[in-house]
Amino acid sequence: DPLLLHLRGPRRPRHVRSNLGLRGQHRVHNSIKGEIRNGMTSPMAYLLANVIVQVPMMLLMALCISVPFFAIGGFPWEGFVYAFLLYAANMWVWESMGQFFALGANPIMGMLNYANIWFAATLFCGLVFRGVDVIWPIRLLYYILPFKYLFGGISWAIYKDAEYSGAEACTAGIDGIDCAGRDFYCPNDVTGGLQCWGRTGLEVLRSGSYLYEVVSPTDYYFFYLLMLLAQAFVYKALQFVMLYTKSMANQRAKPPQLERANNSKPEARKTP
């Protein structure tokens, strides 16, 4: 199923890589905090330099994921750029989150927190159950975790221009065909419409929306992309606050300089 292929494919490599690198990032942050205390750099300068290096790497990794994904899945290449940008934004969210957790006192706890959020994002993404079926305040996880926006945007991007064979136009009451409330039907379908999803990508998305809440034929792409970028900026801001707080909290106060009195040094005695 191409729909399940794109919904289940590109999640685990980012999770494994960031979680394994979190301990190394913890050591880097300890070194950076020492440099900040010694006046060699500042938290803002470090974060800006980090973003300048990080964003191109996210784009490169997204390219390495998107090309084989579209080639193997057979998706229309018209949606490649859309999916490519969503993959890069999603990976930047998780990379920024991992750096934030690496600032904790214990890197093992940071790895556990990162893994817990990754599993929660997989659970609250509109695939396992609908967000409206979750009670508040737990439902908030459905709206603030990134996989909802990744899957919703990519499903629209890769299906919006697709066309499929095996389905035909259907008008209710003509030739005794049961359209089942839809404007298409599959002549060779023996499952009662369970395997008949539509002629076009938008019809497939409309059929898939009955099973998966995250799938929708409506264009929310730029909203999803902005939500992912906003989450990355939030984690960067939290990283700045924690880095600044930890660096300044351990900074030792310099003792005040003693004013030298004119008679601070004893005069040498003159020998007769």
XYZ file of C-alpha atoms in Angstrom:
272
model
C 0.000 0.000 0.000
C 1.716 3.250 -1.089
C -0.159 5.221 1.554
C 1.161 3.057 4.370
C 4.633 3.116 2.777
C 4.901 6.877 3.092
C 3.283 6.947 6.535
C 5.625 4.365 8.043
C 8.876 4.899 6.175
C 11.053 7.862 7.134
C 10.708 8.061 10.911
C 13.151 5.679 12.575
C 16.553 6.740 11.116
C 16.216 10.281 12.483
C 15.171 8.936 15.886
C 18.026 6.441 16.177
C 20.707 8.820 14.940
C 19.728 11.716 17.232
C 19.300 9.501 20.276
C 22.720 7.877 19.835
C 24.366 11.257 19.260
C 22.778 12.848 22.303
C 25.521 11.683 24.658
C 28.208 13.159 22.407
C 26.224 16.403 22.192
C 26.133 16.447 25.998
C 29.944 16.501 26.065
C 30.017 19.248 23.441
C 27.677 21.373 25.517
C 29.842 20.919 28.597
C 32.807 22.228 26.608
C 30.782 25.135 25.210
C 29.580 26.126 28.667
C 33.194 26.356 29.796
C 34.054 28.556 26.825
C 31.090 30.825 27.569
C 32.142 31.217 31.208
C 35.663 32.121 30.078
C 34.355 34.764 27.681
C 35.523 32.960 24.536
C 32.034 32.879 22.966
C 28.394 33.585 23.764
C 25.260 31.385 23.699
C 23.819 33.312 20.741
C 27.014 33.054 18.714
C 27.211 29.327 19.359
C 23.580 28.743 18.354
C 23.897 30.820 15.177
C 27.021 28.935 14.144
C 25.266 25.672 14.939
C 22.234 26.565 12.805
C 24.434 27.616 9.869
C 26.015 24.159 9.858
C 22.880 22.249 10.847
C 20.353 23.459 8.270
C 22.393 22.420 5.168
C 22.933 18.993 6.716
C 19.183 18.613 7.293
C 18.568 19.498 3.640
C 21.198 17.006 2.492
C 19.763 14.216 4.638
C 16.232 15.029 3.461
C 17.466 14.754 -0.132
C 19.001 11.340 0.603
C 15.627 10.191 1.986
C 13.315 11.776 -0.597
C 15.027 10.563 -3.787
C 14.914 6.799 -3.068
C 11.513 7.203 -1.398
C 9.936 8.657 -4.537
C 11.864 6.312 -6.823
C 10.869 3.147 -4.965
C 7.322 4.240 -4.132
C 6.586 5.405 -7.674
C 5.065 8.676 -6.487
C 4.607 11.623 -8.874
C 7.723 13.797 -8.900
C 5.588 16.952 -8.951
C 5.325 16.645 -5.177
C 9.046 16.007 -4.599
C 9.968 19.526 -3.470
C 7.006 19.656 -1.082
C 7.959 16.361 0.554
C 11.660 17.259 0.571
C 11.065 20.465 2.562
C 8.780 18.685 5.025
C 11.367 15.966 5.655
C 14.070 18.584 6.261
C 11.865 20.580 8.640
C 10.848 17.448 10.530
C 14.451 16.333 10.985
C 15.410 19.806 12.176
C 12.716 19.564 14.854
C 14.096 16.288 16.178
C 17.701 17.457 15.918
C 16.900 20.611 17.887
C 14.968 18.586 20.428
C 17.917 16.239 20.921
C 20.274 19.172 21.461
C 17.904 20.627 24.029
C 17.733 17.376 26.002
C 21.528 17.042 25.781
C 21.820 20.096 28.029
C 20.440 18.162 30.985
C 22.623 17.055 33.876
C 22.290 13.370 32.945
C 22.574 12.393 29.244
C 20.866 9.049 29.925
C 17.747 10.870 31.112
C 17.954 13.053 28.028
C 18.006 9.962 25.799
C 14.983 8.535 27.634
C 13.054 11.796 27.322
C 13.860 11.948 23.620
C 12.719 8.363 23.044
C 9.517 8.928 25.038
C 8.578 11.948 22.939
C 9.346 10.062 19.737
C 7.008 7.222 20.743
C 4.355 9.714 21.861
C 4.614 11.496 18.500
C 4.116 8.160 16.724
C 1.078 7.441 18.865
C -0.492 10.895 18.612
C -0.190 11.487 14.879
C -3.656 10.609 13.588
C -2.813 7.095 12.418
C -3.414 4.982 15.516
C -6.543 6.820 16.677
C -8.287 10.113 16.087
C -7.220 13.131 18.072
C -10.819 14.026 18.928
C -11.176 10.688 20.718
C -8.472 11.637 23.253
C -9.442 13.445 26.436
C -7.964 16.794 27.414
C -5.255 17.688 28.341
C -3.669 14.600 26.757
C -5.179 15.637 23.425
C -2.727 18.528 23.417
C -0.005 16.063 22.402
C -1.840 15.524 19.132
C -1.405 19.187 18.224
C 2.125 19.920 19.458
C 4.075 16.846 18.317
C 5.583 16.925 14.809
C 4.499 13.678 13.109
C 0.927 14.904 12.618
C 2.175 17.752 10.444
C 4.765 15.622 8.652
C 2.320 12.885 7.643
C -0.520 15.279 6.824
C 1.628 17.447 4.563
C 3.423 14.629 2.780
C 0.255 12.652 2.116
C -1.184 15.672 0.322
C 2.085 16.431 -1.512
C 2.598 12.989 -3.004
C -1.041 12.277 -3.918
C -2.316 15.637 -5.172
C -1.165 15.017 -8.772
C -1.477 11.227 -8.879
C -3.792 9.287 -11.170
C -4.699 5.612 -10.869
C -6.249 2.987 -13.096
C -8.906 0.465 -12.128
C -11.556 2.993 -11.095
C -14.181 4.586 -13.305
C -16.641 7.439 -13.010
C -19.914 6.494 -11.406
C -23.360 8.098 -11.546
C -25.942 6.731 -9.140
C -28.944 5.050 -10.767
C -27.312 4.394 -14.148
C -26.832 0.788 -15.311
C -27.744 -0.430 -11.827
C -24.333 0.451 -10.422
C -24.085 1.081 -6.678
C -21.766 4.059 -6.220
C -21.880 3.773 -2.412
C -22.172 7.542 -2.101
C -19.068 8.204 -4.228
C -18.548 9.452 -7.788
C -16.361 6.490 -8.779
C -16.405 2.704 -8.607
C -14.071 -0.203 -9.379
C -15.530 -2.787 -11.795
C -13.170 -5.551 -10.649
C -13.451 -4.869 -6.932
C -14.885 -7.825 -4.986
C -14.450 -6.315 -1.513
C -17.496 -4.064 -1.581
C -15.433 -0.921 -2.062
C -12.823 -1.574 0.612
C -10.052 -1.655 -1.995
C -11.546 0.985 -4.267
C -10.123 4.349 -3.255
C -10.502 6.499 -6.361
C -9.247 7.567 -9.764
C -7.186 10.572 -8.689
C -4.916 11.340 -5.788
C -7.445 13.676 -4.186
C -10.087 10.934 -4.308
C -7.594 8.547 -2.698
C -6.942 11.103 0.049
C -10.665 11.558 0.593
C -11.111 7.796 0.917
C -8.096 7.532 3.204
C -9.427 10.273 5.462
C -12.177 7.901 6.607
C -9.492 5.586 8.027
C -6.741 8.013 9.043
C -7.530 11.386 10.539
C -4.164 12.816 9.495
C -4.970 12.251 5.796
C -6.993 14.995 4.107
C -7.664 16.140 0.519
C -7.561 19.769 1.728
C -4.366 21.729 1.144
C -2.849 22.509 4.560
C 0.722 22.166 3.328
C 2.150 25.565 4.224
C 0.448 25.505 7.607
C 2.049 22.124 8.347
C 5.458 23.349 7.175
C 5.237 26.475 9.332
C 4.196 24.404 12.343
C 7.289 22.221 11.978
C 9.561 25.238 11.626
C 7.907 26.864 14.644
C 8.603 23.774 16.752
C 12.251 23.813 15.707
C 12.545 27.489 16.692
C 10.912 26.767 20.053
C 13.487 24.090 20.849
C 16.264 26.424 19.727
C 14.926 29.120 22.057
C 14.739 26.645 24.935
C 18.279 25.541 24.142
C 19.465 29.158 24.303
C 17.739 29.775 27.642
C 19.106 26.621 29.235
C 22.601 27.138 27.832
C 22.681 30.729 29.084
C 21.281 29.762 32.497
C 23.703 26.905 33.054
C 26.684 28.908 31.853
C 25.935 31.933 34.022
C 24.911 29.914 37.092
C 28.339 28.310 37.395
C 30.249 31.475 36.713
C 32.310 32.367 39.730
C 32.113 35.886 41.010
C 35.415 37.660 40.687
C 36.770 39.011 43.958
C 36.838 42.801 44.117
C 40.187 44.343 43.524
C 41.756 45.828 46.615
C 42.576 49.440 46.357
C 46.212 50.047 46.850
C 46.962 52.613 49.496
C 49.856 54.946 49.085
C 51.458 53.429 52.122
C 50.650 49.836 51.189
C 54.293 48.985 50.833
C 56.498 49.511 53.842
C 59.293 51.957 53.333
C 62.775 50.607 53.434
C 64.706 51.570 56.488
C 67.689 53.768 55.916
C 70.907 52.493 57.445
C 73.063 55.080 59.185
